[in-house]
Tab-separated table of N, CA and C in Angstrom:
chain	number	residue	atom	x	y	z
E	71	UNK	N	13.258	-13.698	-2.942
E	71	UNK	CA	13.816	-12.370	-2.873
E	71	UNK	C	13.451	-11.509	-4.075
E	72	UNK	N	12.414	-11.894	-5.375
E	72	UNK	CA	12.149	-11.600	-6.006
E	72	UNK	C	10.902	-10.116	-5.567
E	73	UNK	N	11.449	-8.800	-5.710
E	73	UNK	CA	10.347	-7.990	-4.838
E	73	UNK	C	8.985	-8.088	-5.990
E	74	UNK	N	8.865	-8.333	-6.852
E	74	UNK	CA	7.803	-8.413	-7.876
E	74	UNK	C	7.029	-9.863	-7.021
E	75	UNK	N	7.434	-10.620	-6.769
E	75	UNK	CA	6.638	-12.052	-6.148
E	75	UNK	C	6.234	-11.724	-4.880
E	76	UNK	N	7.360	-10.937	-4.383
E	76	UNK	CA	7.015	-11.037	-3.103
E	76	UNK	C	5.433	-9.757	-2.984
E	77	UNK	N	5.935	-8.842	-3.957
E	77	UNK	CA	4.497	-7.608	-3.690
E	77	UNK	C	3.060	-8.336	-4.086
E	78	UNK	N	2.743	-9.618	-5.567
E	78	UNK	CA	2.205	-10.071	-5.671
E	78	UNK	C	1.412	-11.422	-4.885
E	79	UNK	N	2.361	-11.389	-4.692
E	79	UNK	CA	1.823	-12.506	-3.434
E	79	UNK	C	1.411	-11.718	-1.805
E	80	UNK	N	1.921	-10.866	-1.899
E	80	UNK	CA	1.685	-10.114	-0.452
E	80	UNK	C	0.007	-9.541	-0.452
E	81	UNK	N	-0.147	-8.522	-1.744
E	81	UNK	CA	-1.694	-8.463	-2.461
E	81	UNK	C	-2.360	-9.687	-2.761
E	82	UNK	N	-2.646	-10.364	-3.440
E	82	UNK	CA	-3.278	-11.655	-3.129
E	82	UNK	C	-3.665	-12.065	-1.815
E	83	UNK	N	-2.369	-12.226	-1.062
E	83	UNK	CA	-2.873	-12.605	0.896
E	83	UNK	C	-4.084	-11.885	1.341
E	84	UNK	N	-3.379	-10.751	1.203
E	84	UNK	CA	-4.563	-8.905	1.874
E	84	UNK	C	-6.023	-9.348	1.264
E	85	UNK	N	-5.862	-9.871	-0.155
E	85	UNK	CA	-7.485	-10.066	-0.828
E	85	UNK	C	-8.264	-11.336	-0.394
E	86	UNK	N	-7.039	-12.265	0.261
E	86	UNK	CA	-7.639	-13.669	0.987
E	86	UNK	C	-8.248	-13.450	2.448
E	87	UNK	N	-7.088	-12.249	2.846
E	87	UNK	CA	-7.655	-12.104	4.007
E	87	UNK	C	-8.923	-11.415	4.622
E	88	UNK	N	-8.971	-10.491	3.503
E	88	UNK	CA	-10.007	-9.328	3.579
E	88	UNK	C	-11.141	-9.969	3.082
E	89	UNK	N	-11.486	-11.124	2.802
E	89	UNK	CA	-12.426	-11.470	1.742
E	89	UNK	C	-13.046	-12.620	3.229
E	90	UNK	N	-11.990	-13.241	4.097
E	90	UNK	CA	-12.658	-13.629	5.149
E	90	UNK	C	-12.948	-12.966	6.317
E	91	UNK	N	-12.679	-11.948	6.599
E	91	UNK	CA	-12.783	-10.838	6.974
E	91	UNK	C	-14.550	-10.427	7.167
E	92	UNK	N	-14.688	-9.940	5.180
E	92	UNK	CA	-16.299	-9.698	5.017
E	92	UNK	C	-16.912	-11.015	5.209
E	93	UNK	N	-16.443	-12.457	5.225
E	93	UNK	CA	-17.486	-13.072	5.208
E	93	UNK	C	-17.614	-13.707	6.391
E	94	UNK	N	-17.231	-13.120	7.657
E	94	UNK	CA	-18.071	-12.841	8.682
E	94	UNK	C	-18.517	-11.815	9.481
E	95	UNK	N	-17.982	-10.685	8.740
E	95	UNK	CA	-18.441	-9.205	9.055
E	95	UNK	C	-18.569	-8.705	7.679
E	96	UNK	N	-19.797	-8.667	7.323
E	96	UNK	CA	-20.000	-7.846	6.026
E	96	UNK	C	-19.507	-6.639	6.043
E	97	UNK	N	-19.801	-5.759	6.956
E	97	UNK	CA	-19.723	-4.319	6.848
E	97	UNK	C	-18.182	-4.168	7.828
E	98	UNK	N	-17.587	-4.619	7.904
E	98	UNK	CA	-16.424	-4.753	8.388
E	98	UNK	C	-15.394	-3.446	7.766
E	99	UNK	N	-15.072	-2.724	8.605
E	99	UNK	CA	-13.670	-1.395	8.170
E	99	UNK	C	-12.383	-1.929	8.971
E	100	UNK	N	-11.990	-1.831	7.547
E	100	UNK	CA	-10.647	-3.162	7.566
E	100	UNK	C	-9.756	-1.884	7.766
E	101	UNK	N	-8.518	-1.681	8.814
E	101	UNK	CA	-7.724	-0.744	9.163
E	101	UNK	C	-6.451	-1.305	9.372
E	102	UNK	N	-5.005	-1.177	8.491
E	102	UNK	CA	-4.165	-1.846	8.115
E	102	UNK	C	-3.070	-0.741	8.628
E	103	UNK	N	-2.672	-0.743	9.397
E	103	UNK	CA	-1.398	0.262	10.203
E	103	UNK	C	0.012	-0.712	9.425
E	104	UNK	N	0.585	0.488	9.156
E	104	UNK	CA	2.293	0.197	8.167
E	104	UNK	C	3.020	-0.252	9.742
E	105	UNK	N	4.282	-0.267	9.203
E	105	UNK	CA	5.640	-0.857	10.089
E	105	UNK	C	6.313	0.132	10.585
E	106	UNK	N	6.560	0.360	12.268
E	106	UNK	CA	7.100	1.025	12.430
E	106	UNK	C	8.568	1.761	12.144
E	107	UNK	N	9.436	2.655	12.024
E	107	UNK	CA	10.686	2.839	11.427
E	107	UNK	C	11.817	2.001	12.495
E	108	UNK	N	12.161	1.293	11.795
E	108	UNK	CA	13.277	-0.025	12.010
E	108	UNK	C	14.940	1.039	12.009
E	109	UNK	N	14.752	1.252	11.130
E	109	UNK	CA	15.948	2.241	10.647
E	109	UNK	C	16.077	3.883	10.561
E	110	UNK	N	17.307	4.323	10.350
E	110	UNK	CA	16.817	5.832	10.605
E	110	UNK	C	18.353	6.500	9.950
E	111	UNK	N	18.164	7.374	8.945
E	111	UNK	CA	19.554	7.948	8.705
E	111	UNK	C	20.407	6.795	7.963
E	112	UNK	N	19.758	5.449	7.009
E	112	UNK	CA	20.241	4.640	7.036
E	112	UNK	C	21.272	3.511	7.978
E	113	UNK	N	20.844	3.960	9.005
E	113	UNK	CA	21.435	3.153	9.953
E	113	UNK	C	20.300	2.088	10.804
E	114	UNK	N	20.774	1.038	11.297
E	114	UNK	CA	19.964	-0.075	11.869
E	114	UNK	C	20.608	-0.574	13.055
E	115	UNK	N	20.287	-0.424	14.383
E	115	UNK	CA	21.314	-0.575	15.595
E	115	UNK	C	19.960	-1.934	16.191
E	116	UNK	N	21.315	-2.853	15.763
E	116	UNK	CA	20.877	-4.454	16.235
E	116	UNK	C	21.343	-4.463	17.492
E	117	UNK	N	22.542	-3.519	18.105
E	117	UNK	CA	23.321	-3.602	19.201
E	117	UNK	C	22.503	-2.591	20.322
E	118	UNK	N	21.781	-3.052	21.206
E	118	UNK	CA	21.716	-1.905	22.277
E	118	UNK	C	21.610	-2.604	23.731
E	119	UNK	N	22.894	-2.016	24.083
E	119	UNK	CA	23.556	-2.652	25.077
E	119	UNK	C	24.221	-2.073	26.358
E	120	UNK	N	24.371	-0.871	25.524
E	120	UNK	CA	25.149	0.418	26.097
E	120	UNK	C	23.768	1.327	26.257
E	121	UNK	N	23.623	1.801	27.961
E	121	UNK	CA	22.737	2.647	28.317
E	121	UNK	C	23.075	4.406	27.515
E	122	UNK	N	22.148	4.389	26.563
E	122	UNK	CA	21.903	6.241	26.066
E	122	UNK	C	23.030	5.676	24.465
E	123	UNK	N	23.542	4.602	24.113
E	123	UNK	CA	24.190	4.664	23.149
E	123	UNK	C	24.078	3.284	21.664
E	124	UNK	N	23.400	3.785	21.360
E	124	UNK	CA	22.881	2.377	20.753
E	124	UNK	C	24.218	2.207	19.678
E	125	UNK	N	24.169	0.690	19.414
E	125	UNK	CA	25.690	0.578	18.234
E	125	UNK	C	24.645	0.146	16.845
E	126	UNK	N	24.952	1.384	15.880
E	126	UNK	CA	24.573	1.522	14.785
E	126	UNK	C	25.461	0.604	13.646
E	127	UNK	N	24.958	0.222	12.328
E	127	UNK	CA	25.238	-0.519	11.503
E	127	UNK	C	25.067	0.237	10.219
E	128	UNK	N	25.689	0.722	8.859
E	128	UNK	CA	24.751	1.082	8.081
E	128	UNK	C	24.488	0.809	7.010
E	129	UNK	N	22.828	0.571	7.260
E	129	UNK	CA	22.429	-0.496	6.108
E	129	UNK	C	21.042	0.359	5.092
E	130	UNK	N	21.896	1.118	4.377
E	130	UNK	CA	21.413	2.163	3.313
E	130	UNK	C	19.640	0.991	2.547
E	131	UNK	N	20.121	-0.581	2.364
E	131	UNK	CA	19.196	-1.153	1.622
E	131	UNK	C	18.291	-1.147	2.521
E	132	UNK	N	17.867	-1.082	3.600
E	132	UNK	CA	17.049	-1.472	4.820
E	132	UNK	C	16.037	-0.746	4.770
E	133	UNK	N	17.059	0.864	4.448
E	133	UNK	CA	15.545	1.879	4.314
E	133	UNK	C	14.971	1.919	3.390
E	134	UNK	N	15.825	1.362	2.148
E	134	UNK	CA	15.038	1.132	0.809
E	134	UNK	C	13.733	0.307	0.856
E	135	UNK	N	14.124	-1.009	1.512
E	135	UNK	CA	13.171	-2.107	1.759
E	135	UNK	C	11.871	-1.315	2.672
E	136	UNK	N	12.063	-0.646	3.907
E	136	UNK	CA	11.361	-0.176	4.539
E	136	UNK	C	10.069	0.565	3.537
E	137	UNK	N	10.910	1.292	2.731
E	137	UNK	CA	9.773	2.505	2.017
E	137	UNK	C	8.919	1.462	0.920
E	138	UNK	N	9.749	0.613	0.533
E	138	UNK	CA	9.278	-0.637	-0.402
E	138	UNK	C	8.148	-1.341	0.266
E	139	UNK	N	8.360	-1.821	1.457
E	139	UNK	CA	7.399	-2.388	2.205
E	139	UNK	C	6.340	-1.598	1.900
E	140	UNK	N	6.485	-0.053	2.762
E	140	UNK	CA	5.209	0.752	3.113
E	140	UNK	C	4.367	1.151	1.861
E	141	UNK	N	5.126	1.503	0.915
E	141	UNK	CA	4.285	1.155	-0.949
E	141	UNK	C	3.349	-0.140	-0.842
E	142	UNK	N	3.878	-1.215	-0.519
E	142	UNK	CA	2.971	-2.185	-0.714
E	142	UNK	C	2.052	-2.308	-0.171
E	143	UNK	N	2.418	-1.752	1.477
E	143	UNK	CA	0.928	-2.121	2.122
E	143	UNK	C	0.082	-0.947	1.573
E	144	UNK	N	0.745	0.151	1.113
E	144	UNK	CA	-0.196	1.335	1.216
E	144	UNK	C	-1.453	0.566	-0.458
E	145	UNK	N	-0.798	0.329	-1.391
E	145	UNK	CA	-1.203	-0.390	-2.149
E	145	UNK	C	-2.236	-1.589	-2.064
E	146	UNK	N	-2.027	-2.436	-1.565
E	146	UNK	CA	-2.663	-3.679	-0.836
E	146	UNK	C	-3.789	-3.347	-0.207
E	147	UNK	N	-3.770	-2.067	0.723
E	147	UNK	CA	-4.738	-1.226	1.335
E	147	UNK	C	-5.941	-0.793	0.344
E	148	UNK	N	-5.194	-0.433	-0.082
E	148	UNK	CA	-6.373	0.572	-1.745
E	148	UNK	C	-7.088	-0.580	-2.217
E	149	UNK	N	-6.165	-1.702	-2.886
E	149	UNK	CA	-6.858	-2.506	-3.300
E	149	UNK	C	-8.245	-3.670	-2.824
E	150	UNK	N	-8.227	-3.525	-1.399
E	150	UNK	CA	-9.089	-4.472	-0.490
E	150	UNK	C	-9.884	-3.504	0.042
E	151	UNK	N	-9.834	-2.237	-0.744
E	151	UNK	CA	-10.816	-0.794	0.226
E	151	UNK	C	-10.454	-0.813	1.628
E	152	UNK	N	-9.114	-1.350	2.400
E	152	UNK	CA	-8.849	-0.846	3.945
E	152	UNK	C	-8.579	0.581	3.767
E	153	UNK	N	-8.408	1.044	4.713
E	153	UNK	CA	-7.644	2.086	5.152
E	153	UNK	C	-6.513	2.284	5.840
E	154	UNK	N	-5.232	2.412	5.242
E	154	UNK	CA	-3.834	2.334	5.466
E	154	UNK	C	-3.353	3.453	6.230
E	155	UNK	N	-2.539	2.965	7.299
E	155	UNK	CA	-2.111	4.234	8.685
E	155	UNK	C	-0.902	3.519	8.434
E	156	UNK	N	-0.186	5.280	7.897
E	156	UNK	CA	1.509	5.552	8.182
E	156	UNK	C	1.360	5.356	10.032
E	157	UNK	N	2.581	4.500	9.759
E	157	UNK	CA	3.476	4.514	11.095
E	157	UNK	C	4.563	5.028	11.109
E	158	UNK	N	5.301	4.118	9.800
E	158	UNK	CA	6.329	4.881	9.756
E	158	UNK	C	7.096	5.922	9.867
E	159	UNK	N	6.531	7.135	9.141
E	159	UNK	CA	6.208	8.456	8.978
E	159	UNK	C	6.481	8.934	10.590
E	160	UNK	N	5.339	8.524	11.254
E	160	UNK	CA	5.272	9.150	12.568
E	160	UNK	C	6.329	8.742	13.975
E	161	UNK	N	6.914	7.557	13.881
E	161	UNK	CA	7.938	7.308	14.318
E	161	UNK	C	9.372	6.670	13.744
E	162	UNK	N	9.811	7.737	12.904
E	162	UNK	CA	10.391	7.736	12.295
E	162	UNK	C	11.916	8.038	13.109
E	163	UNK	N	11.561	8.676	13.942
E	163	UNK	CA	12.836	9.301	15.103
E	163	UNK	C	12.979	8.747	16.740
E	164	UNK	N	12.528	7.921	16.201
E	164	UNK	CA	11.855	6.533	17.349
E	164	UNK	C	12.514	5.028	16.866
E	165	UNK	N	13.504	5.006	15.846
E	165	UNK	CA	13.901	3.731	15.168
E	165	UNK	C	15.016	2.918	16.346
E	166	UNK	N	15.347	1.434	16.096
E	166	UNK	CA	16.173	1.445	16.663
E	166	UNK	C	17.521	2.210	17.249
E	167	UNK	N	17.764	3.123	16.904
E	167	UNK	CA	18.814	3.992	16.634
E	167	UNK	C	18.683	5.132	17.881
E	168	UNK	N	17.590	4.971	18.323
E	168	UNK	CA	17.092	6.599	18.777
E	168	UNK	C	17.446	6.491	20.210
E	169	UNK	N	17.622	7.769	20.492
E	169	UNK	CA	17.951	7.910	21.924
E	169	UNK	C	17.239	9.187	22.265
E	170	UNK	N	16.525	9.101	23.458
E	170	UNK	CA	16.744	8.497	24.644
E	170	UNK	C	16.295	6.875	24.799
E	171	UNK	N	17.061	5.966	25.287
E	171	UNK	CA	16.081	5.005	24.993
E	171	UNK	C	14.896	4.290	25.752
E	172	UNK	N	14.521	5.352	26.268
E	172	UNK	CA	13.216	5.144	26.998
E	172	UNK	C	12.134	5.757	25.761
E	173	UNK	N	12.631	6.775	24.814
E	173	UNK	CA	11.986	7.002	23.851
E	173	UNK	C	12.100	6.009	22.693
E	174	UNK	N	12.684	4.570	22.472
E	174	UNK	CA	12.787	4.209	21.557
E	174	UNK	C	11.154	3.185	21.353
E	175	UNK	N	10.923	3.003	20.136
E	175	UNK	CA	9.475	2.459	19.334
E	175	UNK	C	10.000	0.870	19.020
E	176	UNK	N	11.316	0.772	18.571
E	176	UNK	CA	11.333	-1.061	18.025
E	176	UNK	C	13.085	-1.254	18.932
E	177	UNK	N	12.563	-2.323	19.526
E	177	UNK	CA	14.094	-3.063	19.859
E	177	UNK	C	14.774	-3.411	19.036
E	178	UNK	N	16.507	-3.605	19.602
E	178	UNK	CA	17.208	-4.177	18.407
E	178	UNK	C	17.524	-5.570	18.523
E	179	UNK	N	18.261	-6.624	18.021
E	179	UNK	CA	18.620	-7.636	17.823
E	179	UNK	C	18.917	-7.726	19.558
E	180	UNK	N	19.806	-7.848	20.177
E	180	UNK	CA	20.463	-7.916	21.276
E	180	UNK	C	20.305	-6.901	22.082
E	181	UNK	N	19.192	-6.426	23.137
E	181	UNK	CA	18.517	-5.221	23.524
E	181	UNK	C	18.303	-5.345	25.036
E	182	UNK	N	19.078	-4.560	25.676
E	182	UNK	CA	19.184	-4.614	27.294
E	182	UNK	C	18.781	-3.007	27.580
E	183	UNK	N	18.460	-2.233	26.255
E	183	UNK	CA	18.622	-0.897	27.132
E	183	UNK	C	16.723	-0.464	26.503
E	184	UNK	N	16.213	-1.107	25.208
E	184	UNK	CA	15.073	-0.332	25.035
E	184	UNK	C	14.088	-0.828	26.177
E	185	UNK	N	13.035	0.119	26.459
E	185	UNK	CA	12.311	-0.642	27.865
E	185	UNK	C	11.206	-1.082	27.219
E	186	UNK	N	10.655	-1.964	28.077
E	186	UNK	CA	9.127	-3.319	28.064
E	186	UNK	C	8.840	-3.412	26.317
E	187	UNK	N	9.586	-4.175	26.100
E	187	UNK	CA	9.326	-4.397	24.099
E	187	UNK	C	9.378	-6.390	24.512
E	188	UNK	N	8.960	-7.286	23.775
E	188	UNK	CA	8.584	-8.302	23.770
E	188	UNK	C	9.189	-9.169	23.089
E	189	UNK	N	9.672	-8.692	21.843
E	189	UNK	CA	10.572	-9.481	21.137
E	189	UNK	C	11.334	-8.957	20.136
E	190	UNK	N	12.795	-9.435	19.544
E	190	UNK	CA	13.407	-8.542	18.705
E	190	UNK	C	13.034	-7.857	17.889
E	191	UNK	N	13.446	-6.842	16.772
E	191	UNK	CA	12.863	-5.646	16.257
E	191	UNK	C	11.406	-5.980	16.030
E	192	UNK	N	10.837	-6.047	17.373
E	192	UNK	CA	9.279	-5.481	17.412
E	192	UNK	C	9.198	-4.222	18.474
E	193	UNK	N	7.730	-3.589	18.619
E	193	UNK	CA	7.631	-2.569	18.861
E	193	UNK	C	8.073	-2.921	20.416
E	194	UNK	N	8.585	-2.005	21.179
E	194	UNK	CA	8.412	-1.652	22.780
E	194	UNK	C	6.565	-1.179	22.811
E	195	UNK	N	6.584	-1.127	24.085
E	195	UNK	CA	5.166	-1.003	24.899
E	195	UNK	C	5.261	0.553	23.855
E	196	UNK	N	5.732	1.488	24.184
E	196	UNK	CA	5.683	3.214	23.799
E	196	UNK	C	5.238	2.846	22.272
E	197	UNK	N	6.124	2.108	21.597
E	197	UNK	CA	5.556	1.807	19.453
E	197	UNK	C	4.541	1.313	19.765
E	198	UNK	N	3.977	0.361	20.238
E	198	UNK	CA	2.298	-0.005	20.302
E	198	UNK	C	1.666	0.667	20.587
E	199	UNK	N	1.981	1.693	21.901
E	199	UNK	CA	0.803	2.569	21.672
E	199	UNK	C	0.996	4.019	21.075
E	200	UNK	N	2.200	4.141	19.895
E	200	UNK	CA	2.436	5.007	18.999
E	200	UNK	C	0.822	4.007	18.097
E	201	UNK	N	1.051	2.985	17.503
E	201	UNK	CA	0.255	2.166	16.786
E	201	UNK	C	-1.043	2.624	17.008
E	202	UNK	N	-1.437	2.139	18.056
E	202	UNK	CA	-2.821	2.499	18.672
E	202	UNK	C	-3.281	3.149	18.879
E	203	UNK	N	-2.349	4.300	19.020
E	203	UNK	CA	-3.053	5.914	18.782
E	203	UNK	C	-3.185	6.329	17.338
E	204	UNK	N	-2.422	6.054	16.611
E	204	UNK	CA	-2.558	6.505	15.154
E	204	UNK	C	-4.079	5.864	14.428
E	205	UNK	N	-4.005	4.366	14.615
E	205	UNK	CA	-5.565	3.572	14.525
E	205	UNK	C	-6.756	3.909	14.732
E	206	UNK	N	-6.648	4.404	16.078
E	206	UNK	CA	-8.051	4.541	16.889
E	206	UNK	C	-8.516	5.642	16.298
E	207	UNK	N	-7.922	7.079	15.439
E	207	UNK	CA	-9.235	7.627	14.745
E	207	UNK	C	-10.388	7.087	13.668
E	208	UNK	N	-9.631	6.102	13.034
E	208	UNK	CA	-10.300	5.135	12.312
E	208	UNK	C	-11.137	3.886	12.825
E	209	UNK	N	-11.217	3.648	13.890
E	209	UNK	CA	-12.040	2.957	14.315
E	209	UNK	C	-13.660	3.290	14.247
């Protein structure tokens, strides 16, 4: 839980990974998309259960961690010459939290109402291809 170990060790990985990466694609454009927004307004709704009403939690450190995260990758990025794509940023009003929830980007813990998402706070089908559209100019 140390965030100094954890950012150092997270850079190191990116330079292990990127380094096998070039050595089977030399000329390889390494494109590193951030995490979509989990949270929103400091709130984090693990509960969505209730159609149009998600049950919010509020967990002020979450968004801290969130922006903490996205520093690192944006960092990690620079350092391995990728090119780093905010997600965050762009679905930011798309967090668990959001309603409508046919508009929501990440499921929550216990999730009967966000549609076609795959596994807990990961993206729904709509956040992947929020993802994949943001990417593909960089391709």
């Amino acid at each position: 839980l140390d965030p100094g170990v954890v950012r150092s060790t997270y850079i190191r990985d990116m330079h292990q990974i990127a380094d096998k990466i070039h050595a089977y694609a030399p000329n390889a454009n390494i494109v590193m998309p951030g995490m979509l927004s989990i949270s929103s307004n400091n709130m984090v709704c693990p509960l969505n259960v209730i159609p149009e009403f998600p049950l919010g939690l509020p967990v002020p450190v979450l968004t801290s961690v969130e922006n903490w995260l996205a520093d690192t990758q944006r960092d990690a990025a620079a350092e391995i010459g990728a090119t780093f794509v905010d997600v965050k940023g762009p679905s930011a009003m798309h967090s668990t939290c959001s309603t409508p929830d046919s508009e929501r980007y990440v499921a929550g813990l216990v999730d009967t109402t966000t549609p076609n998402y795959n596994f807990l706070f990961h993206p729904s089908d709509k956040g992947s291809q929020l993802i994949a559209d943001l990417i593909k100019p960089h391709m």
